[in-house]
Short mmCIF file of C-alpha atoms in Angstrom, two decimals:
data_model
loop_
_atom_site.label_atom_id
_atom_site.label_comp_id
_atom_site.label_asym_id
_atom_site.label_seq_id
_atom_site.Cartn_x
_atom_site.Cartn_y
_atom_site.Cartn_z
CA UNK Q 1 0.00 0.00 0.00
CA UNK Q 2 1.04 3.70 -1.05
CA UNK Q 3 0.33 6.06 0.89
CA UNK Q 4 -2.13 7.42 -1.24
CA UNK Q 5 -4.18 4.39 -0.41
CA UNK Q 6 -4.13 4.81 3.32
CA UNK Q 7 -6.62 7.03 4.93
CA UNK Q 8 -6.61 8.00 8.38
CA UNK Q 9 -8.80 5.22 9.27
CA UNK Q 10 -7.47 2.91 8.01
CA UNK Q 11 -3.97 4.48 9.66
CA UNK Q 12 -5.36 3.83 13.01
CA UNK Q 13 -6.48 0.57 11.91
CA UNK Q 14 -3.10 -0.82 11.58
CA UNK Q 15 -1.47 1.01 14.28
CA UNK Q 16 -4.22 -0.65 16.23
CA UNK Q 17 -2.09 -4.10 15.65
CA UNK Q 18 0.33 -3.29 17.27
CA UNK Q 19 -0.68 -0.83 19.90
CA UNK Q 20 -3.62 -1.11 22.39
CA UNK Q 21 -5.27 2.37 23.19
CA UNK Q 22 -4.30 5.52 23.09
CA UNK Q 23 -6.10 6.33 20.04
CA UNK Q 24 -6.17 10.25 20.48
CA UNK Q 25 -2.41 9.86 19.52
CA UNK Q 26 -3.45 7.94 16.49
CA UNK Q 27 -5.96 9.93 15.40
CA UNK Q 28 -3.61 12.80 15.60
CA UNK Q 29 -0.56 11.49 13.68
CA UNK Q 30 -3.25 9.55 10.87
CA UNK Q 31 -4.29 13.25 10.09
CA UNK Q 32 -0.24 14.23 9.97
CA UNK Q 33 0.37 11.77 7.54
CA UNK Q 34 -2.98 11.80 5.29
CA UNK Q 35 -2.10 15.98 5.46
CA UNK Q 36 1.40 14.94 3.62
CA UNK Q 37 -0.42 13.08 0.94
CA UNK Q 38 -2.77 16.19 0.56
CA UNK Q 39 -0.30 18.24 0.50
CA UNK Q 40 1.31 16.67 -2.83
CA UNK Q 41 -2.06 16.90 -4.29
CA UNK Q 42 -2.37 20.62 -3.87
CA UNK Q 43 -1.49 23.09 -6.86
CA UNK Q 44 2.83 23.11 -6.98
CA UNK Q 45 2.65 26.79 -6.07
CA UNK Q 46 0.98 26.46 -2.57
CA UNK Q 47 2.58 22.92 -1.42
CA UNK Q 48 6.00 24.68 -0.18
CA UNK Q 49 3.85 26.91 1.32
CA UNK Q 50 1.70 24.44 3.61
CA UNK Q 51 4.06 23.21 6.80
CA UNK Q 52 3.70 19.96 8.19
CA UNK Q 53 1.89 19.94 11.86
CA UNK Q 54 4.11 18.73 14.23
CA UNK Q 55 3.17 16.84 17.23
CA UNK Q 56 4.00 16.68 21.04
CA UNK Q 57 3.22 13.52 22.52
CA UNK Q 58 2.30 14.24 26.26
CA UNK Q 59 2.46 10.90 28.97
CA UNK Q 60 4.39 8.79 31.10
CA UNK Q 61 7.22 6.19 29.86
CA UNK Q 62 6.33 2.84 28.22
CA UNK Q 63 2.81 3.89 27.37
CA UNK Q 64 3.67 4.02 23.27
CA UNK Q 65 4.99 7.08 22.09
CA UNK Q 66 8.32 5.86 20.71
CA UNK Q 67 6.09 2.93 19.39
CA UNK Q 68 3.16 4.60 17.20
CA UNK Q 69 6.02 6.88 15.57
CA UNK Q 70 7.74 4.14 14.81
CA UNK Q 71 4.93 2.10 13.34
CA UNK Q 72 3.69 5.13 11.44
CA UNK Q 73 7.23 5.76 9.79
CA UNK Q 74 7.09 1.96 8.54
CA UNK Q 75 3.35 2.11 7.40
CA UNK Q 76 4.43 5.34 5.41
CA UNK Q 77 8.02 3.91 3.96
CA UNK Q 78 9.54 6.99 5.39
CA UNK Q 79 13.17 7.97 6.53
CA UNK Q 80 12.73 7.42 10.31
CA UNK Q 81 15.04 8.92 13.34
CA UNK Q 82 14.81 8.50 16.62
CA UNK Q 83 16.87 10.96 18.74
CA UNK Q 84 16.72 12.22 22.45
CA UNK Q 85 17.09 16.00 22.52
CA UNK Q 86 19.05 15.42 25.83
CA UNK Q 87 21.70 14.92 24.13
CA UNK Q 88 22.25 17.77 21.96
CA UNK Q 89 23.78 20.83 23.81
CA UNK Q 90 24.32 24.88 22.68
CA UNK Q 91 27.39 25.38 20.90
CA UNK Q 92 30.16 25.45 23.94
CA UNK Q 93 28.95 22.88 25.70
CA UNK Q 94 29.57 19.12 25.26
CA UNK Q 95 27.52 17.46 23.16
CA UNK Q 96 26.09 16.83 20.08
CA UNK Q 97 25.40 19.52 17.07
CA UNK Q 98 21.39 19.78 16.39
CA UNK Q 99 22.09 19.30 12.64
CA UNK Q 100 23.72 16.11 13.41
CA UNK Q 101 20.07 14.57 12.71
CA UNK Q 102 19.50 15.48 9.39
CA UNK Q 103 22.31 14.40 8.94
CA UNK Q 104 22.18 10.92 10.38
CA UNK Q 105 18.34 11.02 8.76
CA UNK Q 106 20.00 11.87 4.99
CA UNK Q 107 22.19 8.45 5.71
CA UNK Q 108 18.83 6.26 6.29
CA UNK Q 109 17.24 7.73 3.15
CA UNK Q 110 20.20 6.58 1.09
CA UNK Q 111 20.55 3.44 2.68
CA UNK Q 112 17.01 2.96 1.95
CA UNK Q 113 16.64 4.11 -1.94
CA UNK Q 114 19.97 2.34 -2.08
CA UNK Q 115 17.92 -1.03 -0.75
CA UNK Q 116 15.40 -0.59 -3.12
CA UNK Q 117 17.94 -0.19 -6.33
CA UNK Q 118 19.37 -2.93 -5.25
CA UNK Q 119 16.59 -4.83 -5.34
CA UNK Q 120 15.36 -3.37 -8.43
CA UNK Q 121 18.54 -4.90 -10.38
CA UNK Q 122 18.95 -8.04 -8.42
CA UNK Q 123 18.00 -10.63 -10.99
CA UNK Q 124 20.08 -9.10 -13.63
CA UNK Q 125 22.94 -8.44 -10.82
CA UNK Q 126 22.37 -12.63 -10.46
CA UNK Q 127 23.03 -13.72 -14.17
CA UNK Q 128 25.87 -11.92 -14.53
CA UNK Q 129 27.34 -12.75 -11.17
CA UNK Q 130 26.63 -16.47 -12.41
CA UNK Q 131 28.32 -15.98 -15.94
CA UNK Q 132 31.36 -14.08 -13.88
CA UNK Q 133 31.38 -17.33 -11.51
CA UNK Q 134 31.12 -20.28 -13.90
CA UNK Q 135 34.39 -18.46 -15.41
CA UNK Q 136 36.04 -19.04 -12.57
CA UNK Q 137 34.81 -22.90 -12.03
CA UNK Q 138 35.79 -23.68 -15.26
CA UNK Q 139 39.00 -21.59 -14.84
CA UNK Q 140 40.07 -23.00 -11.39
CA UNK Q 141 38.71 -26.14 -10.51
CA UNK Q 142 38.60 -27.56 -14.20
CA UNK Q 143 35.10 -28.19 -14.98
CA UNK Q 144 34.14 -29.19 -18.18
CA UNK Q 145 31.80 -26.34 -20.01
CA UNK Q 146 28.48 -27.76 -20.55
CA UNK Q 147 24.64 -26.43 -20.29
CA UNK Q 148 24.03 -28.05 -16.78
CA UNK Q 149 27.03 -25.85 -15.10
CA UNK Q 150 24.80 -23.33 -14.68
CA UNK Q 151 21.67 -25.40 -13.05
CA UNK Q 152 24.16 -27.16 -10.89
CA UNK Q 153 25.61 -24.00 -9.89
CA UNK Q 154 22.12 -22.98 -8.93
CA UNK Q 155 21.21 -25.99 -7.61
CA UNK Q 156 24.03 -25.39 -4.68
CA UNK Q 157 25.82 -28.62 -6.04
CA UNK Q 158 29.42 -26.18 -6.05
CA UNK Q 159 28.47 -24.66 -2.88
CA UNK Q 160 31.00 -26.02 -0.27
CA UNK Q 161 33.76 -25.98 -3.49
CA UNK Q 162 36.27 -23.44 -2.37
CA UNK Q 163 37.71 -20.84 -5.17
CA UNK Q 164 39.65 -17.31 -4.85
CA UNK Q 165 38.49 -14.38 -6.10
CA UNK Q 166 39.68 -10.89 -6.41
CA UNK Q 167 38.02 -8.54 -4.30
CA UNK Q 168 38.51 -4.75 -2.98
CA UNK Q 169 40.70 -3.97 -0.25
CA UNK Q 170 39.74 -1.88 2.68
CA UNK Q 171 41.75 1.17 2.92
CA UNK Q 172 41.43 3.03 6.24
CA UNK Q 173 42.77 6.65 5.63
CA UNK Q 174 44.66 7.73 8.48
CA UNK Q 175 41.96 10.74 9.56
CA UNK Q 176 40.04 8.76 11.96
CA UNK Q 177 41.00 10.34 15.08
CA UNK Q 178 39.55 13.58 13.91
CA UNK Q 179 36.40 11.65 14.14
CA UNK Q 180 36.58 11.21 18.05
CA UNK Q 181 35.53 14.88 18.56
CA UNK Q 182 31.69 15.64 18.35
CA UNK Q 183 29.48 17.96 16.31
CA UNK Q 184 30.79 19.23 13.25
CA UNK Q 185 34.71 17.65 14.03
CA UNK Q 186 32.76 14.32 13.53
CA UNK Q 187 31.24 14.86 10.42
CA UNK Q 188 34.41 17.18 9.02
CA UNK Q 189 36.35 13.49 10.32
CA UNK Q 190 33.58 11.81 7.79
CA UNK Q 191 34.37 13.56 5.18
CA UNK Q 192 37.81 13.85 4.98
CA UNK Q 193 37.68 9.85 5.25
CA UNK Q 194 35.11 9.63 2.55
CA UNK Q 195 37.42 12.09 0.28
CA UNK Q 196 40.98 10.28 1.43
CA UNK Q 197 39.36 6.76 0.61
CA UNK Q 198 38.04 7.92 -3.34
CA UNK Q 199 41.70 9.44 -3.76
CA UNK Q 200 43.41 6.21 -2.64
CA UNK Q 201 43.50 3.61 -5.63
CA UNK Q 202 41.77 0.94 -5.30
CA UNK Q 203 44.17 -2.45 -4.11
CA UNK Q 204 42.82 -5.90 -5.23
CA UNK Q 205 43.78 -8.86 -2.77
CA UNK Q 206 42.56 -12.29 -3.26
CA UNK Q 207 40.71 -14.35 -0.82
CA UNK Q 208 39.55 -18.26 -0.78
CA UNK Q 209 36.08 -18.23 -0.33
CA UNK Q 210 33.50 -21.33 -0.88
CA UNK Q 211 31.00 -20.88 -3.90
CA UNK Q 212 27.97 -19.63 -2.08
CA UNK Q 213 29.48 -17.21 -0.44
CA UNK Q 214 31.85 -16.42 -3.22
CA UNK Q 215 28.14 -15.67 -5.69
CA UNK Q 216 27.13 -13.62 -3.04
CA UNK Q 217 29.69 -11.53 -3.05
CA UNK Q 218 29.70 -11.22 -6.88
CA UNK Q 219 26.20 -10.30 -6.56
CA UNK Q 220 26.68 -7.64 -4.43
CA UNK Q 221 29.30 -6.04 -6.44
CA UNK Q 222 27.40 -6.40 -9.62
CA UNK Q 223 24.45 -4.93 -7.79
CA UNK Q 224 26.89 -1.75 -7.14
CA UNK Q 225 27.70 -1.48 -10.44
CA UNK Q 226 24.12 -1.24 -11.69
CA UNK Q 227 22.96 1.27 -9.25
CA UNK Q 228 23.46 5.28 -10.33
CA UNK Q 229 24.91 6.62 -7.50
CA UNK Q 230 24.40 10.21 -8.39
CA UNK Q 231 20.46 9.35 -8.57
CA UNK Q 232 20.67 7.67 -5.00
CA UNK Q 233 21.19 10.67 -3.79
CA UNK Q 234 19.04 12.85 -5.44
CA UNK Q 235 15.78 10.63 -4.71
CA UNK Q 236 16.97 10.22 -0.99
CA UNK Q 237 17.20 13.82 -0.37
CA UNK Q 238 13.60 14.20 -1.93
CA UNK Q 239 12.50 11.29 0.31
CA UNK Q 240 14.18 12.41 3.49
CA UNK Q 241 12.60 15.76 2.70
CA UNK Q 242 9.28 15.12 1.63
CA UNK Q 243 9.11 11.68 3.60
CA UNK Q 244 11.58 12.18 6.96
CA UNK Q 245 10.30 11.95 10.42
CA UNK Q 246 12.25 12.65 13.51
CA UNK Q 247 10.92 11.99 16.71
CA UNK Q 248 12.48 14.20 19.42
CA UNK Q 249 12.30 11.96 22.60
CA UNK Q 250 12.81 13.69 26.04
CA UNK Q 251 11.52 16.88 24.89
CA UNK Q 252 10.01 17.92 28.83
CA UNK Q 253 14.18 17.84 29.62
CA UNK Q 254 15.45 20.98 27.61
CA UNK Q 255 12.40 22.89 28.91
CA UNK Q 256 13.51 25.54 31.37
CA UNK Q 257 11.63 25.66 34.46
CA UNK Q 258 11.34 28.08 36.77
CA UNK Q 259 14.71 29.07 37.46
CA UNK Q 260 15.68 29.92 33.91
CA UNK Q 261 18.49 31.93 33.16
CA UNK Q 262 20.71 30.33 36.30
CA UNK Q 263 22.40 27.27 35.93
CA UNK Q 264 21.89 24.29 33.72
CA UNK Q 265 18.61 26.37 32.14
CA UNK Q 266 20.53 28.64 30.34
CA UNK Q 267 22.13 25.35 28.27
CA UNK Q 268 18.42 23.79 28.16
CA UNK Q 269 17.26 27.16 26.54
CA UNK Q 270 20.56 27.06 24.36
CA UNK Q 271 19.06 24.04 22.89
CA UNK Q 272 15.62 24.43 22.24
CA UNK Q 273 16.65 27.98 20.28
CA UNK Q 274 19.24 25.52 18.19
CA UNK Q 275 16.68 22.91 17.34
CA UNK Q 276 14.22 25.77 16.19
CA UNK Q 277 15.33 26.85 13.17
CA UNK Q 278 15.62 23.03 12.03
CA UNK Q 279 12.40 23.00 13.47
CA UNK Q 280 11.17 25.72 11.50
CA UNK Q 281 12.74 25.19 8.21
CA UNK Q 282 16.24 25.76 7.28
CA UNK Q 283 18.74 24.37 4.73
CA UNK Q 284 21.37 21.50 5.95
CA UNK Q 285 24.76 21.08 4.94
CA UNK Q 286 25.49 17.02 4.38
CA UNK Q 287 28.40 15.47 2.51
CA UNK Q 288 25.29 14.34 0.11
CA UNK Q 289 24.23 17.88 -0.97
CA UNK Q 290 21.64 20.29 0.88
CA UNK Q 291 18.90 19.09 2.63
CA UNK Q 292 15.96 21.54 3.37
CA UNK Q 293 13.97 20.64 6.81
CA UNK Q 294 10.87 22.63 5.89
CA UNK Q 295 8.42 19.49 5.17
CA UNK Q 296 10.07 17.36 7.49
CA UNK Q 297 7.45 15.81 10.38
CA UNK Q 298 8.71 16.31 13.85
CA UNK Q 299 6.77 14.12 16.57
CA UNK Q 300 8.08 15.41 20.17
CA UNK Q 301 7.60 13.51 23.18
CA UNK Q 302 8.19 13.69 27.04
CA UNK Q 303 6.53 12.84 30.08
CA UNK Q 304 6.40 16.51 31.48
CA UNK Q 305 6.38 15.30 35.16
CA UNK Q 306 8.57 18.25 36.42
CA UNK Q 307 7.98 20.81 33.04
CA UNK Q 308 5.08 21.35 30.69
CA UNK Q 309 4.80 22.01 27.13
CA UNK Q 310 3.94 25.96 28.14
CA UNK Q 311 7.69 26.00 29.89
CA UNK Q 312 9.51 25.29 26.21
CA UNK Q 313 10.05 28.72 24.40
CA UNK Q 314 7.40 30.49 22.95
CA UNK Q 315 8.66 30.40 18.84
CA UNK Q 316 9.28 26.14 19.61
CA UNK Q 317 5.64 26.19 21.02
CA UNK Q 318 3.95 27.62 18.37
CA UNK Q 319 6.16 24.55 15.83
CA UNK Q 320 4.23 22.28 17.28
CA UNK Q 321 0.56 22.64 16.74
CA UNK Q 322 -0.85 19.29 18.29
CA UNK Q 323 -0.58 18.65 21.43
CA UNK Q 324 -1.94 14.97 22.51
CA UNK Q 325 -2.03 13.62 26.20
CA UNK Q 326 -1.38 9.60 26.07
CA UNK Q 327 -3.36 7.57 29.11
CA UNK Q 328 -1.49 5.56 32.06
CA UNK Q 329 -2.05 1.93 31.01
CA UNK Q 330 -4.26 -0.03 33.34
CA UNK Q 331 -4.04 -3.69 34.16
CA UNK Q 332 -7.40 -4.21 31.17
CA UNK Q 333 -4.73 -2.71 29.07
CA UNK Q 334 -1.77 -4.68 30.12
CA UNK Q 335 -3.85 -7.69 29.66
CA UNK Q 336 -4.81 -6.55 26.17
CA UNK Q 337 -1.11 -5.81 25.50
CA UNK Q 338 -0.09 -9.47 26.39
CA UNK Q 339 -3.07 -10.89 24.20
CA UNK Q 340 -3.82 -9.05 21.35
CA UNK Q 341 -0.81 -7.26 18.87
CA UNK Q 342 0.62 -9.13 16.08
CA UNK Q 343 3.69 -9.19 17.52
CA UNK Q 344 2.51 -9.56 21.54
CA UNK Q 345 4.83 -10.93 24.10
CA UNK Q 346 3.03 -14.35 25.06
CA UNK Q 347 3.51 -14.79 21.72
CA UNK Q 348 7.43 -13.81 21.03
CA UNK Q 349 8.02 -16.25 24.19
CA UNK Q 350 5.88 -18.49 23.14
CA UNK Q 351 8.14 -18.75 19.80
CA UNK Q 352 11.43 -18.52 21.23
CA UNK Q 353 11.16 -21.44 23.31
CA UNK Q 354 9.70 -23.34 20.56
CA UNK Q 355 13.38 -23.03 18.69
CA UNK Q 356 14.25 -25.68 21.83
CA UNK Q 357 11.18 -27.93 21.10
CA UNK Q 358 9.74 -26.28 24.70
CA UNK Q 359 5.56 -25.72 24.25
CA UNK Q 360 4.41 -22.76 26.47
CA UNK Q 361 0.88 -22.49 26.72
CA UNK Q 362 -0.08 -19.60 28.42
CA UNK Q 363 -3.49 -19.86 30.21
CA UNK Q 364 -6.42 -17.39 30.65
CA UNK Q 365 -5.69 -17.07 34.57
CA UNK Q 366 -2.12 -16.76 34.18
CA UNK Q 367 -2.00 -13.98 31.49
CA UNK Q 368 -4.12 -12.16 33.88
CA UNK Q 369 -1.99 -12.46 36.85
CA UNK Q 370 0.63 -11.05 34.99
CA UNK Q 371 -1.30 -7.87 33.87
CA UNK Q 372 -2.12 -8.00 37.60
CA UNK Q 373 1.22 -8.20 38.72
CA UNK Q 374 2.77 -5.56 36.30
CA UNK Q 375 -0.10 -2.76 37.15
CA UNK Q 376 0.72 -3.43 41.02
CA UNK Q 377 4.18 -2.54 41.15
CA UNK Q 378 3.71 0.38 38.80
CA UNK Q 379 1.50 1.34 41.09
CA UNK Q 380 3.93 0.93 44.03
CA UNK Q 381 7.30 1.81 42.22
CA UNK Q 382 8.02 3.85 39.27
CA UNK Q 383 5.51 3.55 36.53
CA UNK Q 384 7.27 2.37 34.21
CA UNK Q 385 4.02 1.63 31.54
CA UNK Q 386 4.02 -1.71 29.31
CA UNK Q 387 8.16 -2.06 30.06
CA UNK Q 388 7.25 -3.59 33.18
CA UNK Q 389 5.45 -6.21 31.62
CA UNK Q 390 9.13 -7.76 30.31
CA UNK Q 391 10.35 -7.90 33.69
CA UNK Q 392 7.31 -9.57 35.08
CA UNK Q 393 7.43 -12.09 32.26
CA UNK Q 394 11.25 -12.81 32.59
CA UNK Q 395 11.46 -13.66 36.05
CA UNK Q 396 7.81 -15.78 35.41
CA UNK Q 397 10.02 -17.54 32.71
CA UNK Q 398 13.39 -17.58 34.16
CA UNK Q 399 13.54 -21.02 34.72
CA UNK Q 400 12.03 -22.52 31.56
CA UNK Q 401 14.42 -20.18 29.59
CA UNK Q 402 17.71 -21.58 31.69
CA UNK Q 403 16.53 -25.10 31.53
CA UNK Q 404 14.88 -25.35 27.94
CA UNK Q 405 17.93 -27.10 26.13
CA UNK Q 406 17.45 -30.11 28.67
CA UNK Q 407 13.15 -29.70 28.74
CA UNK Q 408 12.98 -30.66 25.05
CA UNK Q 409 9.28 -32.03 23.93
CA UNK Q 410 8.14 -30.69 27.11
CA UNK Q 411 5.22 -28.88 27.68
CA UNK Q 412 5.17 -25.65 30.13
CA UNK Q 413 1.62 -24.42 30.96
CA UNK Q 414 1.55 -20.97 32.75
CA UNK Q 415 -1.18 -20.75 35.19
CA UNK Q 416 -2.24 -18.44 37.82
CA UNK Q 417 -0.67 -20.88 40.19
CA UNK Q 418 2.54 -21.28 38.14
CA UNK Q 419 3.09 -16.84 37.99
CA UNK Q 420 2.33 -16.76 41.83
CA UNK Q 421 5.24 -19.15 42.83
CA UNK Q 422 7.29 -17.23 41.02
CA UNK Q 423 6.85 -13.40 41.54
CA UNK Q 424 4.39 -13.24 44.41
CA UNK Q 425 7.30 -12.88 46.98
CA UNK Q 426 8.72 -10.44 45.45
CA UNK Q 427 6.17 -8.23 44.82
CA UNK Q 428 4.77 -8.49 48.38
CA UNK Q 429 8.78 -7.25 49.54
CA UNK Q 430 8.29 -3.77 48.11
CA UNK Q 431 11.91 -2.69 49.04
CA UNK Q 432 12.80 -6.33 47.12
CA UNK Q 433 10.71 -5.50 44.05
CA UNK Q 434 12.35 -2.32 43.98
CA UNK Q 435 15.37 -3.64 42.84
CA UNK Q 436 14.34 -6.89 40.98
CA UNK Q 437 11.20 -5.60 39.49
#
């Protein structure tokens, strides 16, 4: 599915796979992404003019943020960063440089249209990879040329065969420890190593390698060969542009708060006025070309215990036009969370222990202790959302997981019983469950 064929409803409707609740966050970035598809449809003359809406995502760890931005960048096949703005600092500080994203989100949207030329040329990459390595059966290991060289070749008959090739050598330009610094010394390191390595020539050394992976190899190269480079780039930069989402994690922690303009506020406030014009729509430097943030999608997030959105300054507020409030997940939704998604964790355990022949069955009662367990000690401890669900079910399946190599054709069934034995003790020990749970 394009995006063209995705409406917001039917946004929501796969994000609801994978996520239980919070659907006000769904709604919100379904409209954000059907608006992008709009926005292409629009006369050419007015669609620089319309800016994306960006998002904050207000609520408490492990509740989904990180996850329905995530989801929604793979539903859209878009460029997709994750970054914490933590860890960028004002210029004369330690830390990283804001613009350090785009650039690091200008790398995923090569590697990506990169993936897909690849796999755009891949059967013709194959046949002459083949041609390339029955030359070099019939050169080094003496087969006789016939028709079926080929089928056997493909067959895997010559797979364990061993034969050398001639392949590329690594050259490591002595500039790397220009790369140790941060900000722009890192990506000035970069690029000086990208520029030493294409003045270098190129040395050949030969390697043994079996057929199979041999083929591979020659694939790959011929794959290389096929792909324009120069056009790479040019539709990455369009996708990272028109496409690209970054979600700022840990937004709430560059807010200033009361204090400002003392101590660490004055760096917090540093940051948030470096991020804005990225924010707002500015033109970045990368050793691809210029990339223009203007259309980019920026989903914020924080939990906004200490802070609120209203603390960030005023010209960063008004960037980010949606403001959503995500729910505290209740045991009915932890008990949803273990049972329903594609990808939910009764299932994933369920799986791995099948790889040792192990069958967990997880019962009714059992599931429901756990979503009974997990929503206690959030309740006592740190709330720590759905992420307290994985340490709930590892120490429930500590033992099967140790033992499963020795349990094989075994069957494990997971009952209320079976989850009280195991974390009941610890959960009654508060000061305990503090530190194991």
């Amino acid at each position: 599915m394009n995006m063209k064929s995705f409406t917001p409803r039917e946004i929501v409707s796969e994000l609801d796979k994978y996520i239980v609740g919070q659907n006000e966050a769904k709604r919100a970035v379904a409209i954000a992404l059907r608006n992008r598809w709009r926005r292409l449809q629009v006369p050419s003359e007015l669609q620089d003019e319309i800016a994306p809406k960006n998002i904050i995502m207000i609520g408490p760890t492990g509740v989904g943020k990180t996850e329905i931005a995530r989801r929604l960048a793979k539903l859209a096949g878009a460029p997709f960063l994750k970054v914490e703005a933590s860890k960028f600092t004002e210029v004369g500080y330690v830390g990283k440089d804001v613009e350090s994203m785009i650039r690091e989100l200008t790398e995923l949207g090569i590697k990506m249209v990169r993936e897909e030329e690849h796999q755009r040329v891949r059967v013709r990459a194959q046949e002459h990879a083949e041609e390339k390595m029955i030359e070099v059966l019939l050169r080094q290991l003496k087969i006789e040329e016939n028709p079926q060289v080929k089928e056997k070749l493909r067959s895997g008959e010559f797979d364990n065969q061993v034969v050398e090739l001639e392949i590329n050598a690594q050259v490591v330009p002595m500039v790397e420890v220009i790369s140790a610094g941060g900000g722009n010394l890192e990506d000035l390191g970069m690029n000086l190593k990208d520029m030493f390595s294409n003045m270098m020539p190129k040395q050949k050394k030969k390697k043994k390698l079996k057929v199979r992976e041999a083929l591979n190899f020659l694939i790959q190269d011929e794959m290389a060969k096929m792909v324009d480079l120069e056009e790479v780039t040019r539709q990455a930069i369009r996708l990272v542009e028109q496409n690209g989402i970054i979600f700022l994690d840990e937004i709430d922690k560059i807010a200033s708060r009361e204090s400002a303009g003392r101590g660490p506020d004055v760096s917090r406030e540093g940051v948030q006025r470096d991020i804005l014009p990225i924010v707002e729509g500015s033109t970045v430097s990368t050793k691809y070309g210029m990339v223009k943030t203007d259309h980019i999608l920026f989903i914020a997030a924080g939990a906004f215990h200490v802070s609120k959105p209203s603390d960030l300054i005023p010209e960063l507020q008004g960037r980010f036009p949606i403001r959503v409030e995500l729910q505290s997940l209740t045991k009915e939704d932890f008990l949803r969370i273990l049972k329903e998604p594609k990808n939910s964790l009764t299932r994933q355990y369920v799986e791995l222990m099948k790889t040792e022949g192990v069958d967990v069955e997880f019962a009714e009662d059992g599931v429901a202790e756990i979503a009974s367990f997990a929503a206690l000690v959030n309740d006592r401890t740190e709330n720590i959302g759905a992420r307290r669900l994985h340490t709930i079910m590892e120490r429930v399946l500590d033992d099967v997981s140790f033992k499963a190599p020795e349990m094989k054709g075994n069957a494990v069934h997971i009952n209320q019983q079976y989850v009280q034995d195991r974390v009941a003790g610890v959960v009654k020990d508060v000061d305990l469950s503090r530190y194991i749970l």
